[in-house]
Each structure stands twice: as C-alpha cells, then as structure tokens.
Amino acid sequence: MRLTFDEQATETIIEQIKKDLRHREDLVIRPVKINEATIYFCYLTDTVDIEAIAIETLKQRFVIEKKRQNSDALYYACQEMGPTEKEQTPRDYLNVILNHQLLVVCESAVSVSIGKSHHRAIGEVKTQEVIRGPREAFTESVVVNQAMLRERLKNKRLMFQTLTLGTETKTDVKVVYLDGTCKKKLVDDIVKRLKEQPLEGILESHYIETLLETNVKTVFPTVYNTERPDVITAGLLEGRCAIIVDGTPFVLMVPALMFDFLQSSEDYYQRADIASAIRILRVGSFFVALLTPAVFLALTLFHQEVIPTALLVSLAAQREGIPFPAVTEVLLMEITFEILREAGVRLPSAVGSAVSIVGALVLGQAAVEAGIVSSAMVIIVSITAISNFVFPSYNLAISVRLLRFMFIISATLFGLIGIVLGLMLLAFHLTTLDSVGISYLSGFAPYDAEASADLWVRERLDKRKQLFQLKTVFKREKVRKR
C-alpha cells in the first residue's frame, strides 16, 4: 500500500517558521526521512531534551496511523514522546518554539512538551527566615511553584487560572484560589484588572502588583508578596487569591490587610502566648520606628517642661558646642543610617552585614567625638533603626522609613500637636485604603470581634472556632467597585 503525503502543506509550515525566525541563529530544523515524506523537528538549541525524541518509535507509529488513513496520524505518533497538542496557526508555531518546546511538522504541526528546565533547584527562604517552620522557598519556575502548592494543599477545589500577559514577553501568570472558599466575584475582579491594562513586558511580579493596586497615592503596600509556600497556602485557606508569575520566586497574594505585614508565619508554629507577646512587640516597634525621632524633637524644641530636670540638663550639656540645630542632627543621622542600610543590602552577604554594623558604630562614635552630633541623638536614631528591623515584611519597613521623615518635619514645625495631627491624617488615610476592594483595616475598622481575634494576639489553635478566621472578613465584606 502506497502512503500519500501532502508535501506542500509541510513546506508551507516550514517556510513560515523560517520567515518568522530567520534572525535566530539558535533555530534548529532537523529533517527525518520516512518513506516518501519528511518529518521536521523544530526547536531552539539547548531548549529541548533531545534524548526524549524517540525517532524510530515515532516513525513506526506514524506509518501505522497513516495506513489506517488517520488524519491525525502525526498527533497520535507524537504522544509517545510526551504531552502533545495540535497547533493551527503561524502564531501557534512561533509560540511553541519560543516557549522552549518541540514542534513536529509533517502535513500538520504538533507541539510536544519535552523542554529542558533551566531553573534553579528549590532552595531555602532568604527574605522571610524563621527559626521554626518550613524551609522550602518558591523558585522562578511557575510549573514548580504550582506543584509546590498542590503538594501542600491536596484538594480538588484548588484552582489555577492561566493567563499569558505581556505583549512582548508572553509571560505565564496563574491566578490561584480555593473554589468555594474564595469569592468568585473577587477572582473575576482580579482577572479583569490583569487583562484590561496590557503591559509590553512582565519581568517580575511587581509588574502585576501595579495592576492590582487601586490607590497608587500611598506608601503602604496593598499587595502581599512572599517566597514562602506555607504563607500562600494559609492565605488560600482564608479565601484569598494568589498570583504566580513565571520568572520570579515572589508570589503575590490579595487581599492584603495592614496587619498581615505585622505578622509572621512563625506565629502559628510557636506557643500562643509567645506568639502573642511577639505580635504586641511588633506593634510597639511600629510606633517606635515611626515616632521616636519626631517625639524627641518635639520635646526638646517645644515641650522642655515635660522632660525631667536631670535629663534636660544632661541633654543641654551634650548639645553644648554642637554647630547644627537638632532637626539637622536627626536628618543627618537618619540619612547616614539609610545609606549604610542600602550599602549593606547591595554588598555581598559575606561583607554586607559587617559594613552596615561596623560602619554605623564607627561613624556614630566619630561623629560624637568630632562634636557634629550629640550622644543622645545617636541613641535615638539607633533605637529607631533597630525597631525597623523587627517587621517581617520589607515593604512595610520601607513605608515606615518614609513616613518617619514626614513626622520629623511636622514635629519640627508644630511639636506634639504636629505629631497628633500627623497620626490623625495617617489614620484617615489607612481607613480609605483597600486591597482589591477589601478594606485595608478589615477586622479593626470596621470592627469585627470575631475577625479581629487573630490580629493583636494569637489564640490557641484548639480554642478557635475557625482555624482561618479571616474567612469571616472576606465572606461578610463586599468587594468594592474599582
């Protein structure tokens, strides 16, 4: 029996591929002769597992299907190699090759998922380390991250909605939620926001974060990001949505509340009383990091009568011979600490911490001995800087660092009255914020006794009516219109 092949259709597809990728030096088009026809394997160099291409098996299966006059002979023959899909248009051919997959062409085109993995192995968490808890962190591969979530949440209601965003980068993005726990309206709102503002390229999850922010005129983060799979799993159980972006280990989670950035996953891996004490310490550190320099300036400039006499005399003696006003001292020291902090982050880890700590000590001591700043000012700024390191979230720490300068200016101009006015404006601003339609202070403002039980302190797990109490917030509160 003579087998018939449509050589013209094959040549048309191959010519289209060569035309679209003519500038690619790494394009491989490998012909394999079979009877009167030729099968072409098209891929990019070092992106396809060549050993997985079972050529002889493919040829035999292809001939068998052809003898049966099967119009999808190539599709069934390629199934021996891996997951297979039929491709219809020139854009499909291009996307398959550029996505590091194998395109097999003979009369028609079929894609085979046997691409090599070029991502690093699963490693330990770097940005949100804990003493007790899981060590695994997300990687840059969206497939690996999806598998890590499935491993922790073995539930048939775990849903992944795949999007391709970025007109040039064609980045894979997955919206993850727990069906029946997460509001369908919330998922639809997130997908709509991601689709209605197309970006040219998406290189990191922050590009997606900007699409989810409803209020850009704020220094507070309204989208939570983490590289910890256990944090995302807990969020999904609470009714939140996660967004995985290919090419970054940082997974986004929304809605994000103010108190999420003051909590750590380790709070649930420790005793309830210890975790509650640490949470209260973080809240206290928030106000210390935000207000300490401003309160010091307000008391020394406007309200000296509040300071004990002995302390006031000591402060006055320290300031004798200092050439700068107190506000200049504070700004000088704060800016110096910020420079040292950034230097410590950007330098290699082996020397970064040493430069930041030693540099702060040496510069502080030298500045005091030179009579540029007072000893009390060095202590105030040091306490403030240390309090800033208590926050589990780096995004919230940056926000506090920026707001601190605003309170310093208000305290310099109006004293304690300026600080009180600043706190009132801050409270008003926080109540107007939302994260994808959910109030930023949910559970606290508006107050909900059941939902707020897990904000300030952590109850014993066996005493709680509902393990993930933020479900209450997301079930009761309506998603605001954008």
Coordinates of C-alpha atoms in Angstrom, one line a residue:
M1 CA 0.0 0.0 0.0
R2 CA 1.4 3.4 -1.1
L3 CA 1.2 6.1 1.6
T4 CA 0.3 9.6 0.5
F5 CA 1.7 12.8 2.0
D6 CA 0.9 16.4 1.5
E7 CA 4.4 17.7 1.0
Q8 CA 3.1 21.2 0.0
A9 CA 1.4 21.7 3.4
T10 CA 4.7 20.6 5.2
E11 CA 6.8 23.0 3.1
T12 CA 4.4 25.9 3.8
I13 CA 4.7 25.5 7.5
I14 CA 8.5 25.2 7.4
E15 CA 8.8 28.3 5.2
Q16 CA 6.6 30.2 7.6
I17 CA 8.8 29.2 10.6
K18 CA 12.0 30.2 8.7
K19 CA 10.4 33.5 7.8
D20 CA 9.4 34.3 11.3
L21 CA 12.6 33.2 13.0
R22 CA 15.1 34.0 10.2
H23 CA 17.2 36.1 12.6
R24 CA 17.6 33.3 15.1
E25 CA 21.0 31.6 15.0
D26 CA 19.8 29.0 17.5
L27 CA 16.9 27.8 15.5
V28 CA 17.2 24.1 14.6
I29 CA 15.1 22.4 11.9
R30 CA 16.0 18.8 11.8
P31 CA 14.6 16.7 8.9
V32 CA 14.0 12.9 9.3
K33 CA 13.1 10.9 6.2
I34 CA 10.2 8.4 6.4
N35 CA 9.2 6.7 3.2
E36 CA 8.3 9.4 0.6
A37 CA 7.8 12.1 3.3
T38 CA 10.0 14.1 5.7
I39 CA 9.2 14.9 9.3
Y40 CA 10.8 18.1 10.6
F41 CA 11.7 18.6 14.3
C42 CA 11.9 22.4 15.0
Y43 CA 13.3 23.8 18.3
L44 CA 15.8 26.2 19.7
T45 CA 19.3 25.0 20.7
D46 CA 19.6 23.6 24.2
T47 CA 15.9 24.0 25.0
V48 CA 14.7 20.5 24.2
D49 CA 15.6 17.2 25.6
I50 CA 17.0 15.5 22.5
E51 CA 17.2 12.1 24.2
A52 CA 13.4 12.2 24.6
I53 CA 12.9 12.3 20.9
A54 CA 12.2 8.7 20.1
I55 CA 12.6 8.9 16.3
E56 CA 12.3 5.2 15.4
T57 CA 9.3 4.7 17.6
L58 CA 7.7 7.9 16.1
K59 CA 8.3 6.7 12.5
Q60 CA 6.8 3.3 13.2
R61 CA 3.7 4.7 14.9
F62 CA 3.3 7.3 12.2
V63 CA 3.4 4.7 9.4
I64 CA 0.8 2.6 11.3
E65 CA -1.6 5.5 11.7
K66 CA -1.1 6.5 8.1
K67 CA -2.0 3.0 6.9
R68 CA -5.2 3.4 8.9
Q69 CA -5.8 6.7 6.9
N70 CA -5.9 8.6 10.2
S71 CA -5.9 12.3 9.5
D72 CA -4.3 12.9 12.9
A73 CA -1.5 10.4 12.4
L74 CA 1.2 12.8 13.5
Y75 CA -0.6 13.8 16.6
Y76 CA -1.0 10.2 17.8
A77 CA 2.5 9.3 16.8
C78 CA 4.0 12.2 18.9
Q79 CA 2.1 11.1 22.0
E80 CA 4.8 8.5 22.6
M81 CA 7.2 11.4 23.5
G82 CA 5.2 13.5 25.9
P83 CA 2.2 15.8 26.3
T84 CA 1.0 16.7 22.8
E85 CA -1.2 19.4 21.3
K86 CA -2.2 20.3 17.7
E87 CA -1.2 23.7 16.5
Q88 CA -3.2 25.6 13.8
T89 CA -1.8 29.0 13.0
P90 CA 1.7 30.5 12.3
R91 CA 1.4 32.4 15.7
D92 CA 1.0 29.0 17.4
Y93 CA 4.1 27.6 15.7
L94 CA 6.1 30.6 16.8
N95 CA 4.9 30.5 20.4
V96 CA 5.7 26.8 20.7
I97 CA 9.3 27.2 19.6
L98 CA 9.9 30.4 21.7
N99 CA 8.4 28.7 24.7
H100 CA 11.2 26.1 24.5
Q101 CA 9.1 23.3 23.3
L102 CA 9.4 20.9 20.3
L103 CA 7.4 21.5 17.2
V104 CA 7.0 18.4 14.9
V105 CA 5.8 19.2 11.3
C106 CA 4.6 16.8 8.7
E107 CA 1.5 18.0 6.8
S108 CA 0.4 19.5 10.1
A109 CA 2.1 20.8 13.2
V110 CA 2.1 19.3 16.7
S111 CA 3.8 20.6 19.8
V112 CA 5.4 18.2 22.3
S113 CA 6.3 19.3 25.9
I114 CA 9.8 17.9 26.3
G115 CA 11.5 21.2 27.0
K116 CA 14.6 21.3 29.3
S117 CA 14.3 23.0 32.7
H118 CA 16.8 25.9 33.1
H119 CA 15.6 26.9 36.6
R120 CA 17.4 26.5 39.9
A121 CA 16.5 23.8 42.3
I122 CA 14.2 24.5 45.3
G123 CA 16.2 26.3 48.0
E124 CA 15.8 27.9 51.4
V125 CA 13.9 31.1 52.1
K126 CA 16.1 34.2 52.0
T127 CA 13.8 37.1 52.8
Q128 CA 11.4 35.8 55.5
E129 CA 13.5 33.4 57.5
V130 CA 12.1 31.7 60.6
I131 CA 13.5 29.7 63.5
R132 CA 10.8 27.1 63.3
G133 CA 8.9 26.3 60.1
P134 CA 9.2 25.0 56.5
R135 CA 12.5 25.9 54.8
E136 CA 11.5 25.5 51.2
A137 CA 11.0 28.6 49.0
F138 CA 9.4 29.2 45.7
T139 CA 11.6 29.2 42.6
E140 CA 11.4 31.2 39.3
S141 CA 9.5 28.4 37.6
V142 CA 5.7 28.8 37.5
V143 CA 5.4 25.0 37.0
V144 CA 7.5 24.2 40.1
N145 CA 5.6 26.7 42.2
Q146 CA 2.3 25.3 41.1
A147 CA 3.4 21.8 42.1
M148 CA 4.6 23.0 45.5
L149 CA 1.2 24.5 46.2
R150 CA -0.6 21.3 45.1
E151 CA 1.7 19.3 47.4
R152 CA 0.7 21.3 50.4
L153 CA -3.0 21.7 49.5
K154 CA -4.2 18.3 48.3
N155 CA -7.7 19.5 47.5
K156 CA -9.8 19.1 44.4
R157 CA -11.1 22.6 44.9
L158 CA -7.7 24.2 44.3
M159 CA -8.0 26.0 41.0
F160 CA -5.4 27.5 38.7
Q161 CA -6.5 30.0 36.0
T162 CA -3.7 30.6 33.4
L163 CA -3.1 33.9 31.7
T164 CA -0.5 35.0 29.2
L165 CA 0.4 38.6 29.9
G166 CA 3.0 41.0 28.3
T167 CA 2.6 41.7 24.6
E168 CA 6.4 41.1 24.1
T169 CA 7.4 38.7 26.8
K170 CA 4.4 36.4 26.8
T171 CA 4.8 35.7 30.5
D172 CA 2.8 32.9 32.1
V173 CA 0.7 34.0 35.0
K174 CA -1.5 31.8 37.2
V175 CA -4.3 33.0 39.4
V176 CA -4.7 30.5 42.2
Y177 CA -7.7 30.2 44.5
L178 CA -9.7 27.7 46.5
D179 CA -13.1 27.2 44.8
G180 CA -16.0 27.6 47.3
T181 CA -13.8 29.4 49.8
C182 CA -12.7 32.4 47.7
K183 CA -15.4 34.6 46.3
K184 CA -16.0 34.2 42.6
K185 CA -16.5 37.9 42.3
L186 CA -13.1 38.5 43.8
V187 CA -11.4 36.2 41.3
D188 CA -13.3 37.8 38.3
D189 CA -12.2 41.3 39.5
I190 CA -8.6 40.2 39.7
V191 CA -8.6 38.6 36.3
K192 CA -10.3 41.7 34.8
R193 CA -7.7 44.0 36.3
L194 CA -4.9 41.9 34.8
K195 CA -6.4 41.8 31.4
E196 CA -7.6 45.3 30.9
Q197 CA -4.2 47.0 31.2
P198 CA -1.8 45.1 28.9
L199 CA 1.9 45.7 29.5
E200 CA 4.7 45.4 27.0
G201 CA 6.7 43.2 29.2
I202 CA 6.5 41.5 32.6
L203 CA 9.9 40.7 34.2
E204 CA 8.9 40.4 37.8
S205 CA 5.7 40.0 39.9
H206 CA 5.9 43.8 40.8
Y207 CA 4.6 44.5 37.3
I208 CA 1.5 42.6 38.2
E209 CA 1.4 44.2 41.6
T210 CA 0.9 47.7 40.0
L211 CA -2.1 46.4 38.1
L212 CA -3.8 45.2 41.3
E213 CA -3.2 48.5 43.3
T214 CA -6.4 50.6 43.5
N215 CA -4.7 53.5 45.3
V216 CA -1.3 54.4 44.0
K217 CA -1.1 57.6 46.2
T218 CA 0.1 55.7 49.2
V219 CA 3.4 54.4 50.7
F220 CA 1.7 51.4 52.2
P221 CA 1.8 48.1 50.4
T222 CA -1.7 46.8 49.4
V223 CA -0.5 43.6 47.8
Y224 CA 1.4 40.9 49.8
N225 CA 4.4 39.2 48.3
T226 CA 6.3 36.2 49.7
E227 CA 8.5 33.3 48.7
R228 CA 7.1 31.0 51.4
P229 CA 4.7 28.3 50.1
D230 CA 3.2 27.8 53.6
V231 CA 2.1 31.5 53.7
I232 CA 0.4 31.3 50.4
T233 CA -1.3 28.0 51.4
A234 CA -2.7 29.6 54.6
G235 CA -3.9 32.6 52.5
L236 CA -5.8 30.3 50.1
L237 CA -7.5 28.6 53.0
E238 CA -8.6 32.1 54.3
G239 CA -10.3 32.8 50.9
R240 CA -7.6 34.9 49.3
C241 CA -6.1 34.7 45.8
A242 CA -2.5 34.1 44.9
I243 CA -0.8 35.2 41.6
I244 CA 2.2 33.2 40.4
V245 CA 4.4 34.9 37.8
D246 CA 6.9 33.0 35.7
G247 CA 10.4 34.2 36.2
T248 CA 10.2 35.3 39.9
P249 CA 10.2 33.4 43.2
F250 CA 7.9 36.0 44.8
V251 CA 4.2 35.1 44.7
L252 CA 1.6 37.7 45.2
M253 CA -1.4 37.4 47.5
V254 CA -4.6 39.6 47.7
P255 CA -6.5 40.9 49.5
A256 CA -3.7 42.1 51.8
L257 CA -4.6 43.8 55.1
M258 CA -2.5 46.1 57.3
F259 CA -2.0 43.5 60.0
D260 CA -0.7 40.9 57.5
F261 CA 2.5 42.9 57.2
L262 CA 3.0 42.8 61.0
Q263 CA 2.5 39.0 61.3
S264 CA 4.9 36.2 60.6
S265 CA 4.2 32.6 59.6
E266 CA 6.2 31.5 62.6
D267 CA 3.5 32.9 64.9
Y268 CA 1.5 29.8 64.1
Y269 CA 4.5 27.5 64.8
Q270 CA 5.1 28.7 68.3
R271 CA 3.1 28.7 71.6
A272 CA 0.1 31.1 71.6
D273 CA 1.3 33.1 74.5
I274 CA 4.8 33.6 73.0
A275 CA 3.4 34.4 69.6
S276 CA 1.0 37.0 71.1
A277 CA 3.8 38.7 73.0
I278 CA 5.9 38.9 69.9
R279 CA 3.0 40.4 67.9
I280 CA 2.5 43.1 70.6
L281 CA 6.2 43.8 70.4
R282 CA 6.0 44.3 66.6
V283 CA 3.1 46.7 67.0
G284 CA 5.0 48.6 69.6
S285 CA 8.1 48.6 67.4
F286 CA 5.9 50.1 64.6
F287 CA 5.2 53.2 66.7
V288 CA 8.8 53.4 68.0
A289 CA 10.3 53.3 64.5
L290 CA 7.7 55.8 63.2
L291 CA 7.7 58.4 66.0
T292 CA 10.8 58.2 68.2
P293 CA 12.9 60.9 66.4
A294 CA 9.8 63.1 66.0
V295 CA 8.8 62.9 69.7
F296 CA 12.4 63.6 70.7
L297 CA 12.5 66.8 68.6
A298 CA 9.0 67.9 69.8
L299 CA 10.0 67.5 73.5
T300 CA 13.4 69.2 73.1
L301 CA 12.2 72.1 71.0
F302 CA 8.7 72.8 72.3
H303 CA 7.9 71.0 75.5
Q304 CA 11.1 71.0 77.7
E305 CA 8.9 71.2 80.8
V306 CA 7.8 67.6 80.2
I307 CA 11.4 66.3 80.4
P308 CA 12.8 65.6 83.9
T309 CA 15.2 68.3 85.0
A310 CA 18.2 66.0 85.4
L311 CA 17.7 64.6 81.9
L312 CA 17.1 68.0 80.4
V313 CA 20.4 69.3 82.0
S314 CA 22.2 66.3 80.6
L315 CA 20.8 66.8 77.1
A316 CA 21.7 70.5 77.2
A317 CA 25.3 69.7 78.2
Q318 CA 25.6 67.2 75.4
R319 CA 24.4 69.8 72.9
E320 CA 26.9 72.4 74.0
G321 CA 29.3 73.0 71.1
I322 CA 27.1 71.2 68.5
P323 CA 27.0 73.5 65.4
F324 CA 23.8 72.2 64.0
P325 CA 20.1 72.5 65.1
A326 CA 18.5 69.4 66.5
V327 CA 16.5 68.8 63.3
T328 CA 19.6 68.9 61.2
E329 CA 21.2 66.3 63.5
V330 CA 18.3 64.0 63.2
L331 CA 18.2 64.3 59.4
L332 CA 21.9 63.9 59.1
M333 CA 21.9 60.7 61.2
E334 CA 18.8 59.3 59.6
I335 CA 20.2 59.8 56.0
T336 CA 23.5 58.3 57.1
F337 CA 21.8 55.2 58.5
E338 CA 19.7 54.8 55.3
I339 CA 22.9 54.9 53.2
L340 CA 24.6 52.3 55.4
R341 CA 21.5 50.1 55.3
E342 CA 21.4 50.2 51.5
A343 CA 25.1 49.6 51.3
G344 CA 24.7 46.5 53.5
V345 CA 21.9 45.1 51.3
R346 CA 23.8 45.7 47.9
L347 CA 27.2 44.4 49.0
P348 CA 27.9 40.6 49.0
S349 CA 26.4 38.9 52.0
A350 CA 29.9 38.0 53.4
V351 CA 30.8 41.7 54.0
G352 CA 27.4 43.4 53.8
S353 CA 26.4 42.9 57.4
A354 CA 29.8 43.8 58.7
V355 CA 29.9 47.1 56.7
S356 CA 26.5 48.2 57.9
I357 CA 27.0 47.4 61.6
V358 CA 30.7 48.4 61.9
G359 CA 30.1 51.4 59.7
A360 CA 27.3 52.6 61.9
L361 CA 29.3 52.2 65.1
V362 CA 32.4 53.8 63.7
L363 CA 30.6 56.8 62.1
G364 CA 28.4 57.3 65.2
Q365 CA 31.4 57.3 67.6
A366 CA 33.4 59.5 65.3
A367 CA 30.6 62.0 64.8
V368 CA 30.2 62.3 68.6
E369 CA 33.9 62.8 69.2
A370 CA 34.0 65.4 66.4
G371 CA 31.2 67.4 68.0
I372 CA 28.9 67.1 65.0
V373 CA 26.1 65.3 66.8
S374 CA 25.2 64.5 70.4
S375 CA 25.3 61.1 72.1
A376 CA 21.6 61.2 72.8
M377 CA 20.9 61.7 69.1
V378 CA 22.9 58.7 68.2
I379 CA 21.0 56.6 70.7
I380 CA 17.6 57.8 69.4
V381 CA 18.5 57.1 65.8
S382 CA 19.9 53.7 66.7
I383 CA 16.8 52.6 68.6
T384 CA 14.7 53.8 65.6
A385 CA 16.8 51.8 63.1
I386 CA 16.8 48.6 65.2
S387 CA 13.0 48.8 65.6
N388 CA 12.7 49.0 61.9
F389 CA 14.3 45.5 61.6
V390 CA 11.5 43.9 63.7
F391 CA 9.0 43.9 60.8
P392 CA 8.6 40.6 59.0
S393 CA 7.7 42.5 55.8
Y394 CA 10.4 44.5 54.0
N395 CA 7.7 46.5 52.2
L396 CA 6.2 47.8 55.4
A397 CA 9.6 48.7 56.8
I398 CA 10.2 50.9 53.7
S399 CA 6.9 52.6 54.3
V400 CA 7.7 53.4 57.9
R401 CA 11.1 54.7 56.9
L402 CA 9.5 57.2 54.5
L403 CA 6.7 58.3 56.9
R404 CA 9.3 58.9 59.7
F405 CA 10.7 61.9 57.8
M406 CA 7.2 63.4 57.5
F407 CA 6.7 63.1 61.2
I408 CA 10.1 64.7 61.8
I409 CA 9.1 67.7 59.7
S410 CA 5.7 68.0 61.4
A411 CA 7.3 67.8 64.9
T412 CA 9.9 70.4 64.0
L413 CA 7.2 72.8 62.9
F414 CA 4.4 72.2 65.4
G415 CA 5.7 70.0 68.2
L416 CA 3.5 67.3 69.7
I417 CA 0.5 69.0 68.1
G418 CA 2.1 68.3 64.7
I419 CA 2.6 64.6 65.7
V420 CA -1.0 64.3 66.8
L421 CA -2.3 65.9 63.6
G422 CA 0.0 63.5 61.6
L423 CA -1.4 60.5 63.4
M424 CA -4.9 61.6 62.6
L425 CA -4.1 62.1 58.9
L426 CA -2.4 58.7 58.9
A427 CA -5.5 57.0 60.5
F428 CA -7.8 58.7 58.0
H429 CA -5.5 57.6 55.1
L430 CA -5.5 54.0 56.2
T431 CA -9.3 53.8 56.5
T432 CA -9.6 55.0 52.9
L433 CA -7.3 52.3 51.5
D434 CA -8.4 49.0 50.2
S435 CA -6.8 45.9 48.6
V436 CA -8.8 44.7 45.5
G437 CA -12.0 46.0 47.1
I438 CA -11.4 44.8 50.7
S439 CA -10.9 47.5 53.4
Y440 CA -7.2 47.7 54.4
L441 CA -8.1 47.7 58.1
S442 CA -10.7 45.0 57.9
G443 CA -11.4 43.4 61.3
F444 CA -10.3 46.5 63.1
A445 CA -12.0 49.3 61.2
P446 CA -14.8 48.5 60.7
Y447 CA -14.5 46.5 63.9
D448 CA -15.4 42.8 63.8
A449 CA -15.0 40.9 67.1
E450 CA -14.7 37.5 65.5
A451 CA -12.4 38.6 62.7
S452 CA -10.2 40.7 64.9
A453 CA -9.4 37.9 67.4
D454 CA -6.4 37.0 65.4
L455 CA -5.0 40.5 64.7
W456 CA -3.4 41.6 68.0
V457 CA -2.9 38.3 69.8
R458 CA -2.9 34.7 68.7
E459 CA -5.3 32.3 70.3
R460 CA -4.6 28.6 70.9
L461 CA -5.4 26.6 67.8
D462 CA -7.6 24.2 69.8
K463 CA -9.7 27.1 71.2
R464 CA -10.5 28.8 68.0
K465 CA -13.9 28.2 66.4
Q466 CA -12.4 28.6 62.9
L467 CA -8.8 28.0 62.2
F468 CA -8.5 30.6 59.5
Q469 CA -10.6 33.4 60.9
L470 CA -10.0 35.9 58.1
K471 CA -12.6 33.9 56.2
T472 CA -15.1 36.0 58.2
V473 CA -13.8 39.2 56.7
F474 CA -13.9 38.0 53.1
K475 CA -17.3 36.4 53.4
R476 CA -19.0 39.4 55.1
E477 CA -17.4 42.3 53.3
K478 CA -18.5 43.1 49.8
V479 CA -15.8 43.7 47.1
R480 CA -15.9 47.4 46.3
K481 CA -16.1 48.6 42.7
R482 CA -12.9 49.8 41.2

